[in-house]
Coordinates of C-alpha atoms and ligand atoms in Angstrom, one line a residue:
X173 CA 96.1 -19.3 68.6
X174 CA 97.4 -19.6 65.0
X175 CA 94.0 -19.1 63.7
X176 CA 93.6 -16.0 65.8
X177 CA 96.9 -14.6 64.5
X178 CA 95.8 -15.3 60.9
X179 CA 92.4 -13.6 61.5
X180 CA 94.2 -10.6 63.0
X181 CA 96.5 -10.5 60.0
X182 CA 93.6 -10.4 57.5
X183 CA 91.7 -7.9 59.6
X184 CA 94.6 -5.6 59.9
X185 CA 95.2 -5.6 56.1
X186 CA 91.5 -4.8 55.6
X187 CA 91.5 -2.0 58.2
X188 CA 94.7 -0.5 56.7
X189 CA 93.0 -0.6 53.2
X190 CA 89.9 1.0 54.7
X191 CA 92.0 3.8 56.3
X192 CA 94.1 4.4 53.2
X193 CA 91.0 4.5 50.9
X194 CA 89.0 6.8 53.2
X195 CA 91.9 9.1 53.8
X196 CA 92.6 9.3 50.0
X197 CA 89.0 10.3 49.3
X198 CA 88.9 12.8 52.2
X199 CA 92.2 14.5 51.3
X200 CA 91.4 14.1 47.5
X201 CA 88.2 16.0 48.0
X202 CA 89.9 19.0 49.6
X203 CA 92.7 19.1 47.0
X204 CA 90.0 18.9 44.2
X205 CA 88.1 21.9 45.6
X206 CA 91.3 23.9 46.3
X207 CA 93.2 23.2 43.1
X208 CA 90.6 22.3 40.5
X209 CA 87.2 23.7 41.3
X210 CA 87.8 27.0 43.0
X211 CA 90.3 28.4 40.5
X212 CA 88.1 27.6 37.6
X213 CA 85.6 30.1 36.2
X214 CA 82.7 27.6 36.5
X215 CA 82.8 27.0 40.3
X216 CA 79.2 26.0 41.2
X217 CA 78.5 26.6 44.9
X218 CA 76.3 23.5 44.9
X219 CA 79.2 21.4 43.7
X220 CA 81.6 22.8 46.2
X221 CA 79.3 22.2 49.1
X222 CA 78.5 18.7 48.0
X223 CA 82.2 17.8 47.7
X224 CA 83.0 19.3 51.1
X225 CA 80.1 17.2 52.6
X226 CA 81.6 14.1 51.0
X227 CA 85.0 15.0 52.3
X228 CA 83.7 15.2 55.8
X229 CA 81.9 11.9 55.5
X230 CA 85.2 10.2 54.4
X231 CA 87.0 12.0 57.3
X232 CA 84.5 10.5 59.8
X233 CA 85.2 7.1 58.3
X234 CA 88.9 7.6 58.7
X235 CA 88.3 8.3 62.4
X236 CA 86.0 5.2 62.8
X237 CA 88.5 2.9 61.0
X238 CA 91.4 4.3 63.0
X239 CA 89.7 3.7 66.3
X240 CA 88.8 0.2 65.3
X241 CA 92.3 -0.5 64.2
X242 CA 93.7 0.9 67.5
X243 CA 91.3 -1.2 69.6
X244 CA 92.1 -4.4 67.6
X245 CA 95.9 -3.9 67.6
X246 CA 95.9 -2.7 71.3
X247 CA 94.0 -5.8 72.4
X248 CA 96.3 -8.1 70.4
X249 CA 99.5 -6.4 71.6
X250 CA 98.3 -6.6 75.2
X251 CA 97.2 -10.2 74.9
X252 CA 100.1 -11.6 72.9
X253 CA 102.9 -9.4 74.0
X254 CA 101.8 -9.5 77.7
X255 CA 102.0 -5.6 77.9
X256 CA 100.3 -3.2 80.2
X257 CA 97.9 -0.5 78.9
X258 CA 100.4 2.2 80.0
X259 CA 103.1 0.6 77.9
X260 CA 100.8 0.2 74.9
X261 CA 99.8 3.9 75.1
X262 CA 103.4 4.9 74.5
X263 CA 103.7 2.8 71.3
X264 CA 104.3 4.5 68.0
X265 CA 101.1 3.1 66.3
X266 CA 99.0 4.4 69.2
X267 CA 100.3 7.9 69.0
X268 CA 99.9 7.9 65.2
X269 CA 96.4 6.5 65.6
X270 CA 95.4 9.3 68.1
X271 CA 96.9 12.0 65.8
X272 CA 94.9 10.6 62.8
X273 CA 91.6 10.2 64.7
X274 CA 91.8 13.7 66.2
X275 CA 92.6 15.3 62.9
X276 CA 89.9 13.3 61.1
X277 CA 87.3 14.3 63.7
X278 CA 88.3 18.0 63.3
X279 CA 87.9 17.7 59.6
X280 CA 84.6 15.8 59.8
X281 CA 83.0 18.3 62.2
X282 CA 84.6 21.5 60.8
X283 CA 82.2 24.5 60.5
X284 CA 81.2 25.4 57.0
X285 CA 82.3 29.0 57.6
X286 CA 85.9 27.9 58.2
X287 CA 88.3 28.9 55.5
X288 CA 89.0 26.0 53.3
X289 CA 92.8 26.4 53.5
X290 CA 92.4 25.7 57.3
X291 CA 90.9 22.3 56.5
X292 CA 94.1 21.3 54.8
X293 CA 95.9 21.4 58.2
X294 CA 94.1 18.4 59.7
X295 CA 94.4 16.7 56.3
X296 CA 98.2 17.1 56.4
X297 CA 98.1 15.5 60.0
X298 CA 96.1 12.6 58.7
X299 CA 98.7 11.9 56.1
X300 CA 101.6 12.4 58.5
X301 CA 100.0 9.9 60.9
X302 CA 99.5 7.4 58.1
X303 CA 103.2 7.7 57.1
X304 CA 104.2 7.2 60.7
X305 CA 102.7 3.7 60.6
X306 CA 104.3 2.6 57.4
X307 CA 107.5 0.6 57.1
X308 CA 109.5 3.8 56.7
X309 CA 109.4 4.7 60.4
X310 CA 111.2 1.5 61.5
X311 CA 114.1 1.8 59.1
X312 CA 117.3 3.0 60.6
X313 CA 119.8 4.4 58.0
X314 CA 117.2 5.4 55.3
X315 CA 114.4 6.5 57.5
X316 CA 114.2 10.2 56.4
X317 CA 114.2 9.7 52.6
X318 CA 111.7 6.8 53.0
X319 CA 109.4 9.0 55.1
X320 CA 109.5 11.7 52.4
X321 CA 108.9 9.3 49.6
X322 CA 106.1 7.5 51.4
X323 CA 104.4 10.9 52.1
X324 CA 104.8 12.0 48.5
X325 CA 103.5 8.6 47.3
X326 CA 100.4 8.8 49.5
X327 CA 99.7 12.5 48.8
X328 CA 99.9 11.8 45.0
X329 CA 97.5 8.9 45.5
X330 CA 95.0 11.2 47.3
X331 CA 95.3 13.9 44.6
X332 CA 94.8 11.6 41.7
X333 CA 92.7 8.6 42.7
X334 CA 91.1 10.4 45.6
X335 CA 90.1 13.4 43.5
X336 CA 88.7 11.4 40.5
X337 CA 85.2 10.7 42.0
X338 CA 84.7 14.4 42.6
X339 CA 85.5 15.2 39.0
X340 CA 82.9 12.6 38.0
X341 CA 80.4 14.2 40.4
X342 CA 80.9 17.6 38.9
X343 CA 80.7 16.3 35.3
X344 CA 77.2 15.0 36.0
X345 CA 75.7 18.5 35.7
X346 CA 78.4 20.4 33.9
X347 CA 77.9 22.0 30.5
X348 CA 80.4 20.9 27.8
X349 CA 82.4 24.1 28.3
X350 CA 82.5 23.8 32.1
X351 CA 83.4 20.1 31.7
X352 CA 86.3 21.0 29.3
X353 CA 87.7 23.5 31.9
X354 CA 87.4 21.2 34.9
X355 CA 88.9 18.2 33.0
X356 CA 91.8 20.3 31.7
X357 CA 92.6 21.5 35.3
X358 CA 92.2 18.0 36.8
X359 CA 94.3 16.5 34.0
X360 CA 97.2 18.8 34.9
X361 CA 96.9 17.9 38.6
X362 CA 96.7 14.2 37.7
X363 CA 99.8 14.4 35.5
X364 CA 101.8 16.0 38.3
X365 CA 100.5 13.4 40.8
X366 CA 101.2 10.5 38.5
X367 CA 104.8 11.8 38.1
X368 CA 105.3 12.1 41.8
X369 CA 103.6 8.8 42.5
X370 CA 105.8 6.9 40.1
X371 CA 109.0 8.6 41.2
X372 CA 108.4 8.1 44.9
X373 CA 107.1 4.5 44.3
X374 CA 110.2 3.6 42.3
X375 CA 112.5 5.0 45.0
X376 CA 110.6 3.1 47.7
X377 CA 110.7 -0.1 45.6
X378 CA 114.5 0.3 45.0
X379 CA 115.2 0.7 48.7
X380 CA 112.7 -1.9 50.0
X381 CA 113.4 -4.5 47.3
X382 CA 117.0 -4.0 46.4
X383 CA 117.5 -6.5 43.6
X384 CA 115.8 -8.2 40.6
X385 CA 115.9 -11.5 42.3
X386 CA 113.9 -10.1 45.2
X387 CA 111.4 -8.6 42.9
X388 CA 110.2 -12.0 41.6
X389 CA 111.4 -14.1 44.5
X390 CA 109.5 -12.6 47.4
X391 CA 105.8 -11.9 48.2
X392 CA 106.7 -8.2 48.6
X393 CA 108.2 -8.1 45.1
X394 CA 105.2 -10.0 43.6
X395 CA 102.8 -7.5 45.1
X396 CA 104.8 -4.6 43.7
X397 CA 104.7 -6.2 40.2
X398 CA 100.9 -6.5 40.6
X399 CA 100.7 -2.8 41.5
X400 CA 102.8 -1.9 38.6
X401 CA 100.6 -3.9 36.2
X402 CA 97.5 -2.2 37.6
X403 CA 99.2 1.2 37.3
X404 CA 99.9 0.3 33.6
X405 CA 96.2 -0.2 33.1
X406 CA 95.4 3.1 34.9
X407 CA 97.9 4.9 32.7
X408 CA 96.2 3.5 29.5
X409 CA 92.8 4.7 30.8
X410 CA 94.4 8.1 31.7
X411 CA 96.0 8.4 28.3
X412 CA 92.7 7.8 26.5
X413 CA 91.1 10.4 28.7
X414 CA 93.9 12.9 28.1
X415 CA 93.4 12.5 24.3
X416 CA 89.7 13.1 24.8
X417 CA 90.3 16.3 26.7
X418 CA 92.9 17.4 24.1
X419 CA 90.3 16.9 21.3
X420 CA 87.8 19.1 23.0
X421 CA 84.9 17.7 25.0
X422 CA 82.4 20.2 23.5
X423 CA 83.0 18.9 19.9
X424 CA 80.9 15.7 20.3
X425 CA 78.4 14.5 22.9
X426 CA 79.8 10.9 23.1
X427 CA 83.3 12.2 24.1
X428 CA 82.0 13.3 27.5
X429 CA 80.2 10.1 28.1
X430 CA 83.4 8.1 27.2
X431 CA 85.4 10.2 29.6
X432 CA 83.0 9.6 32.5
X433 CA 82.9 5.9 31.9
X434 CA 86.7 5.5 31.7
X435 CA 86.9 7.7 34.8
X436 CA 84.6 5.2 36.7
X437 CA 86.9 2.3 35.8
X438 CA 89.9 4.4 36.9
X439 CA 88.3 4.9 40.3
X440 CA 87.7 1.1 40.7
X441 CA 91.2 0.1 39.6
X442 CA 92.7 2.8 41.8
X443 CA 90.8 1.5 44.8
X444 CA 92.2 -2.0 44.0
X445 CA 95.7 -0.7 43.9
X446 CA 95.2 0.9 47.4
X447 CA 94.1 -2.6 48.6
X448 CA 97.3 -4.0 47.2
X449 CA 99.3 -1.2 48.9
X450 CA 97.7 -2.2 52.3
X451 CA 98.7 -5.8 51.6
X452 CA 102.2 -4.7 50.8
X453 CA 102.6 -2.9 54.1
X454 CA 101.7 -6.1 55.9
X455 CA 104.5 -8.0 54.3
X456 CA 108.2 -7.7 55.4
X457 CA 110.2 -5.7 52.8
X458 CA 112.1 -7.9 50.4
X459 CA 115.5 -6.6 51.5
X460 CA 114.9 -8.0 55.0
X461 CA 114.7 -11.6 53.7
X462 CA 118.2 -12.8 53.5
X463 CA 117.1 -16.4 52.7
X464 CA 114.0 -18.0 51.3
X465 CA 114.1 -16.2 47.9
X466 CA 112.4 -18.2 45.2
X467 CA 114.8 -18.8 42.2
X468 CA 113.8 -18.3 38.6
X469 CA 114.1 -22.1 37.8
X470 CA 111.8 -22.8 40.8
X471 CA 109.2 -20.4 39.4
X472 CA 109.6 -21.9 35.9
X473 CA 109.2 -25.5 37.3
X474 CA 106.0 -24.5 39.2
X475 CA 104.5 -22.7 36.2
X476 CA 105.4 -25.4 33.6
X477 CA 102.2 -26.8 32.1
X478 CA 101.1 -30.1 33.6
X479 CA 98.0 -32.3 33.2
X480 CA 95.4 -31.3 35.8
X481 CA 94.1 -33.9 38.2
X482 CA 90.4 -34.3 38.8
X483 CA 90.5 -37.0 41.3
X484 CA 91.2 -36.2 45.0
X485 CA 92.2 -39.8 45.8
X486 CA 95.3 -41.5 47.0
X487 CA 96.5 -45.1 47.0
X488 CA 95.9 -46.8 50.4
X489 CA 99.3 -48.5 50.2
X490 CA 101.3 -45.3 49.3
X491 CA 102.0 -44.1 52.8
X492 CA 100.4 -44.8 56.2
X493 CA 100.0 -41.0 56.7
X494 CA 97.9 -40.7 53.5
X495 CA 95.2 -42.9 54.9
X496 CA 94.4 -40.4 57.6
X497 CA 91.2 -38.7 56.6
X498 CA 92.5 -35.2 57.1
X499 CA 96.2 -35.6 56.2
X500 CA 97.9 -32.5 54.9
X501 CA 100.9 -34.3 53.5
X502 CA 101.4 -34.5 49.8
X503 CA 100.6 -38.0 48.4
X504 CA 102.3 -39.5 45.4
X505 CA 101.3 -37.9 42.1
X506 CA 100.8 -41.3 40.5
X507 CA 97.6 -41.7 42.4
X508 CA 95.5 -39.5 40.1
X509 CA 92.7 -42.0 39.4
X510 CA 90.5 -43.7 41.9
X511 CA 90.4 -47.5 42.2
X512 CA 89.2 -49.9 44.8
X513 CA 92.5 -49.6 46.7
X514 CA 92.2 -45.8 47.0
X515 CA 90.4 -43.4 49.3
X516 CA 89.8 -39.6 49.2
X517 CA 92.6 -37.4 50.6
X518 CA 91.1 -34.4 52.4
X519 CA 93.3 -31.4 52.9
X520 CA 96.9 -30.8 51.8
X521 CA 98.4 -29.8 48.4
X522 CA 96.7 -32.5 46.3
X523 CA 93.3 -31.6 47.6
X524 CA 93.8 -27.9 47.1
X525 CA 95.1 -28.5 43.5
X526 CA 92.2 -30.8 42.8
X527 CA 89.8 -28.0 43.9
X528 CA 91.5 -25.4 41.9
X529 CA 91.5 -27.7 38.8
X530 CA 87.8 -28.3 39.0
X531 CA 87.2 -24.6 39.4
X532 CA 89.4 -23.9 36.4
X533 CA 87.5 -26.3 34.3
X534 CA 84.2 -24.5 35.2
X535 CA 85.7 -21.1 34.5
X536 CA 87.2 -22.3 31.2
X537 CA 83.8 -23.6 30.1
X538 CA 82.2 -20.2 31.1
X539 CA 84.8 -18.3 29.1
X540 CA 84.3 -20.5 26.1
X541 CA 80.5 -20.2 26.2
X542 CA 80.7 -16.4 26.8
X543 CA 82.9 -16.2 23.8
X544 CA 80.5 -18.2 21.6
X545 CA 77.6 -16.1 22.9
X546 CA 79.5 -13.0 22.0
X547 CA 80.2 -14.3 18.5
X548 CA 76.4 -14.8 18.2
X549 CA 76.8 -18.4 17.0
X550 CA 74.9 -20.2 19.8
X551 CA 72.2 -18.3 21.6
X552 CA 71.9 -20.9 24.3
X553 CA 75.5 -20.2 25.3
X554 CA 74.1 -17.0 26.9
X555 CA 73.2 -19.2 29.9
X556 CA 76.9 -19.6 30.8
X557 CA 76.4 -17.9 34.2
X558 CA 74.5 -21.0 35.4
X559 CA 77.9 -22.6 35.7
X560 CA 78.7 -20.0 38.5
X561 CA 76.0 -21.6 40.7
X562 CA 77.8 -24.9 40.3
X563 CA 81.1 -23.2 41.1
X564 CA 79.7 -21.5 44.3
X565 CA 78.3 -24.8 45.6
X566 CA 81.5 -26.6 44.8
X567 CA 83.6 -24.0 46.7
X568 CA 81.4 -24.2 49.8
X569 CA 81.3 -28.0 49.8
X570 CA 84.8 -29.0 48.8
X571 CA 87.2 -26.1 49.4
X572 CA 87.8 -26.6 53.1
X573 CA 87.4 -30.3 54.0
X574 CA 88.2 -29.9 57.7
X575 CA 85.1 -27.7 58.0
X576 CA 81.4 -27.8 57.7
X577 CA 79.8 -29.5 55.6
X578 CA 82.5 -32.1 55.0
X579 CA 84.6 -32.0 58.1
X580 CA 84.4 -32.1 61.9
X581 CA 84.6 -28.3 62.4
X582 CA 81.1 -26.9 62.9
X583 CA 79.4 -24.2 60.8
X584 CA 80.2 -21.2 63.1
X585 CA 83.7 -22.2 64.2
X586 CA 84.8 -22.6 60.6
X587 CA 84.5 -18.9 60.1
X588 CA 87.3 -18.3 62.6
X589 CA 89.8 -19.4 59.9
X590 CA 90.4 -16.4 57.7
X591 CA 91.1 -18.5 54.7
X592 CA 87.8 -20.4 55.1
X593 CA 86.1 -17.1 55.8
X594 CA 87.4 -15.7 52.5
X595 CA 86.4 -18.8 50.6
X596 CA 82.9 -18.6 51.9
X597 CA 82.6 -14.9 51.1
X598 CA 83.8 -15.7 47.6
X599 CA 81.4 -18.6 47.3
X600 CA 78.4 -16.3 48.2
X601 CA 79.7 -13.7 45.7
X602 CA 80.0 -16.3 43.1
X603 CA 76.4 -17.5 43.5
X604 CA 75.3 -13.9 43.5
X605 CA 77.1 -13.5 40.1
X606 CA 75.4 -16.5 38.7
X607 CA 71.9 -15.4 39.6
X608 CA 72.3 -11.8 38.4
X609 CA 74.4 -12.4 35.4
X610 CA 72.2 -15.1 33.8
X611 CA 69.3 -12.6 33.9
X612 CA 71.4 -10.0 32.4
X613 CA 72.8 -12.2 29.6
X614 CA 69.4 -13.6 28.7
X615 CA 67.9 -10.0 28.7
X616 CA 65.5 -10.7 31.6
X617 CA 67.2 -7.7 33.4
X618 CA 67.2 -4.6 31.4
X619 CA 68.0 -2.1 34.1
X620 CA 71.6 -1.0 33.8
X621 CA 72.3 -0.7 37.5
X622 CA 71.5 -4.4 38.0
X623 CA 73.6 -5.5 35.1
X624 CA 76.6 -3.7 36.7
X625 CA 76.5 -6.1 39.7
X626 CA 78.6 -8.7 37.9
X627 CA 81.5 -6.5 36.8
X628 CA 81.5 -4.7 40.2
X629 CA 81.7 -8.0 42.0
X630 CA 84.4 -9.3 39.7
X631 CA 86.6 -6.2 40.4
X632 CA 85.9 -6.4 44.1
X633 CA 86.7 -10.1 44.2
X634 CA 90.0 -9.4 42.4
X635 CA 90.8 -6.6 44.8
X636 CA 90.1 -8.8 47.8
X637 CA 92.2 -11.5 46.4
X638 CA 95.1 -9.1 46.5
X639 CA 94.7 -9.1 50.3
X640 CA 94.6 -12.9 50.5
X641 CA 97.8 -14.2 52.0
X642 CA 98.9 -17.8 52.4
X643 CA 100.2 -19.2 55.6
X644 CA 101.8 -22.4 54.4
X645 CA 104.5 -22.4 56.9
X646 CA 107.2 -22.2 54.2
X647 CA 108.2 -18.8 52.8
X648 CA 109.0 -20.2 49.3
X649 CA 105.7 -22.0 49.0
X650 CA 103.9 -18.8 50.1
X651 CA 105.6 -16.8 47.3
X652 CA 104.8 -19.4 44.7
X653 CA 101.1 -19.4 45.9
X654 CA 101.1 -15.6 45.8
X655 CA 102.4 -15.6 42.2
X656 CA 99.3 -17.5 40.9
X657 CA 96.8 -15.8 43.1
X658 CA 98.1 -12.3 42.4
X659 CA 98.0 -12.9 38.6
X660 CA 94.4 -14.2 38.9
X661 CA 93.5 -11.1 40.9
X662 CA 95.0 -8.7 38.3
X663 CA 93.2 -10.5 35.5
X664 CA 89.9 -10.5 37.4
X665 CA 90.2 -6.7 37.9
X666 CA 90.9 -6.2 34.2
X667 CA 88.0 -8.6 33.2
X668 CA 85.5 -6.7 35.5
X669 CA 86.6 -3.4 34.1
X670 CA 86.2 -4.5 30.5
X671 CA 82.7 -5.8 31.2
X672 CA 81.8 -2.5 33.0
X673 CA 82.9 -0.5 30.0
X674 CA 81.0 -2.8 27.6
X675 CA 77.8 -2.1 29.6
X676 CA 78.4 1.6 30.2
X677 CA 79.8 2.9 26.9
X678 CA 77.4 3.8 24.1
X679 CA 76.8 1.1 21.5
X680 CA 78.6 3.0 18.8
X681 CA 81.8 3.5 20.9
X682 CA 84.8 1.5 19.4
X683 CA 86.3 0.9 22.8
X684 CA 83.1 -0.9 23.8
X685 CA 83.4 -3.4 21.0
X686 CA 87.0 -4.2 22.0
X687 CA 86.2 -4.6 25.7
X688 CA 83.2 -6.8 24.8
X689 CA 85.7 -9.4 23.4
X690 CA 88.3 -8.9 26.1
X691 CA 86.5 -10.1 29.2
X692 CA 85.5 -13.5 27.8
X693 CA 89.2 -13.9 26.9
X694 CA 90.1 -13.0 30.5
X695 CA 87.7 -15.7 31.7
X696 CA 89.5 -18.2 29.5
X697 CA 92.8 -17.1 30.8
X698 CA 91.7 -17.4 34.5
X699 CA 90.4 -20.9 33.7
X700 CA 93.7 -22.0 32.2
X701 CA 95.7 -20.5 35.1
X702 CA 93.5 -22.4 37.6
X703 CA 93.9 -25.6 35.6
X704 CA 97.6 -25.3 35.9
X705 CA 97.6 -24.3 39.6
X706 CA 100.2 -26.2 41.8
X707 CA 101.1 -26.3 45.4
X708 CA 104.0 -28.7 45.1
Ligands
HEM285 C1 98.1 3.8 41.0 C2 99.2 3.4 41.5 C3 99.5 3.3 42.9 C4 98.8 3.7 44.1 C5 97.4 4.2 44.2 C6 99.7 3.4 45.2 C7 99.3 3.6 46.5 C8 100.1 3.4 47.6 C9 99.8 3.6 49.0 C10 98.4 4.3 49.5 C11 100.8 3.2 49.8 C12 100.8 3.3 51.3 C13 100.7 1.9 51.9 C14 100.7 1.9 53.4 O1 101.4 2.8 54.0 O2 100.0 1.1 54.0 C15 101.8 2.7 48.9 C16 103.0 2.2 49.3 C17 104.0 1.8 48.5 N1 104.0 1.7 47.1 FE1 102.4 2.3 45.9 N2 100.9 2.9 44.8 C18 100.8 2.8 43.4 C19 101.8 2.4 42.5 C20 103.0 2.0 43.0 C21 104.1 1.6 42.1 C22 104.1 1.6 40.6 C23 105.2 1.2 42.9 C24 106.6 0.8 42.5 C25 106.9 0.1 41.5 C26 104.8 1.4 44.2 C27 105.5 1.1 45.4 C28 105.2 1.3 46.6 C29 106.0 0.9 47.8 C30 107.4 0.3 47.7 C31 105.2 1.2 48.9 C32 105.8 1.2 50.4 C33 105.0 0.1 51.2 C34 105.7 -0.1 52.5 O3 105.6 0.8 53.4 O4 106.3 -1.1 52.7 N3 103.5 1.9 44.2 N4 101.4 2.8 47.6

């Protein structure tokens, strides 16, 4: 049962993320056509039709994800809550889901002769339905302001992050003059949206978090800090683009290329923040947690540097529990080295730390070799992605000792545990990295699309890590685990974005040479964080 609840938790976060992203791109497309493309003097009918087609596709996806979410939640509520179908039909989430699905279907199948302004009506309903399933609806005293702030926050997300892909689409064929006009218009819309997003986000944060202690002492607060860090990165990218638009796109051909490449990264990071937002909604607001807040000294103690342990062994005599092959209790820290009177401890904090430390060592070595390869000192260091293959095999073999191939749980049943499922997905992604990236680094692959697999997977892995929650049965331990995983996720998103820019920007671009050094540094940092990972 616990496994099922965990699986449902992960699935609901992913579905919420899918709904939020698709609604942002559907609404963003409509806003882009209405506020940016149509008023400009360079509206190309072909662009408009293409964007409206994409908008309809995203709306169809909203409907599909909403129906899936309704079915999954309905079955769970009926099964666990022992409720009848008639009772479930009256629930708030069902009503909101029906409104969203109907509106999304209207948008998806709207006739092309309909006036565009009419399409905004179902778009507004999609947004309203989404707000009705946020935390705001269940708050008593502050419900109305929270509903307004949530609506403003989500609308701004759609206008800015949701509109960006359409700008990039238009820029593909635009002349420098048309690009200048479209970018100036979008830039104004983006600036207003960023202002609204930050104001509404800050108000929501103040109400839902309430104190500095709760900001760093709860999972909700930690996720908000991660969102703010990613927002900071987006603002840097946006600022660089704003300067380019200000300088005039027509003045130099590389300016437009840089603008498009920075825009691509903005879309990827924006998508990651939406995933973080979905994860945020699945957590209880920090103000609701009267106890269990992690104190500053507890965080400092957990993060203080300690020597990693590379032996998953425990002394036979230390405790009778520890001799059990699948014990989950923490053994004594003095048992770091194996001897004849020791046996492996599978599962539990020591095992998990031991796995993280080995992974950290591999990532640290990768970062170091990538750094040396970048410096051009050792050509053989370009083979650093081979270490990823070792990492992938290590994760599959050692990460979940109760499961196949080490433990009694068979191959298929092991996928029922969401944590194991995520580990396996990551392991496959890691092996895919290794195979592709070695070819790229050693110049076997010269096609750019293939070389982009590595940075795209790094960003995706970072974004998915933001949805990864820990069920350790102890709120404080969960927050402390969230702290390290969330920082790893943010650095991974940054690393992937830097590598993407290195590959996509022209060789003479100065930003490219900076990002080319930054991502190996990020790998080093990830390695160090993993080496210092603790669960006790
Ligand atoms: C690019 C930046 C950001 C984007 C794209 C973004 C997007 C979103 C989205 C789509 C939601 C709705 C989640 C849902 O209802 O499931 C949300 C919720 C929220 N966001 Fe943001 N956000 C951003 C930055 C921020 C920042 C900087 C803060 C505050 C420091 C913030 C605070 C919040 C809060 C408190 C919620 C409410 C979640 C709940 O209902 O519990 N956001 N955000």
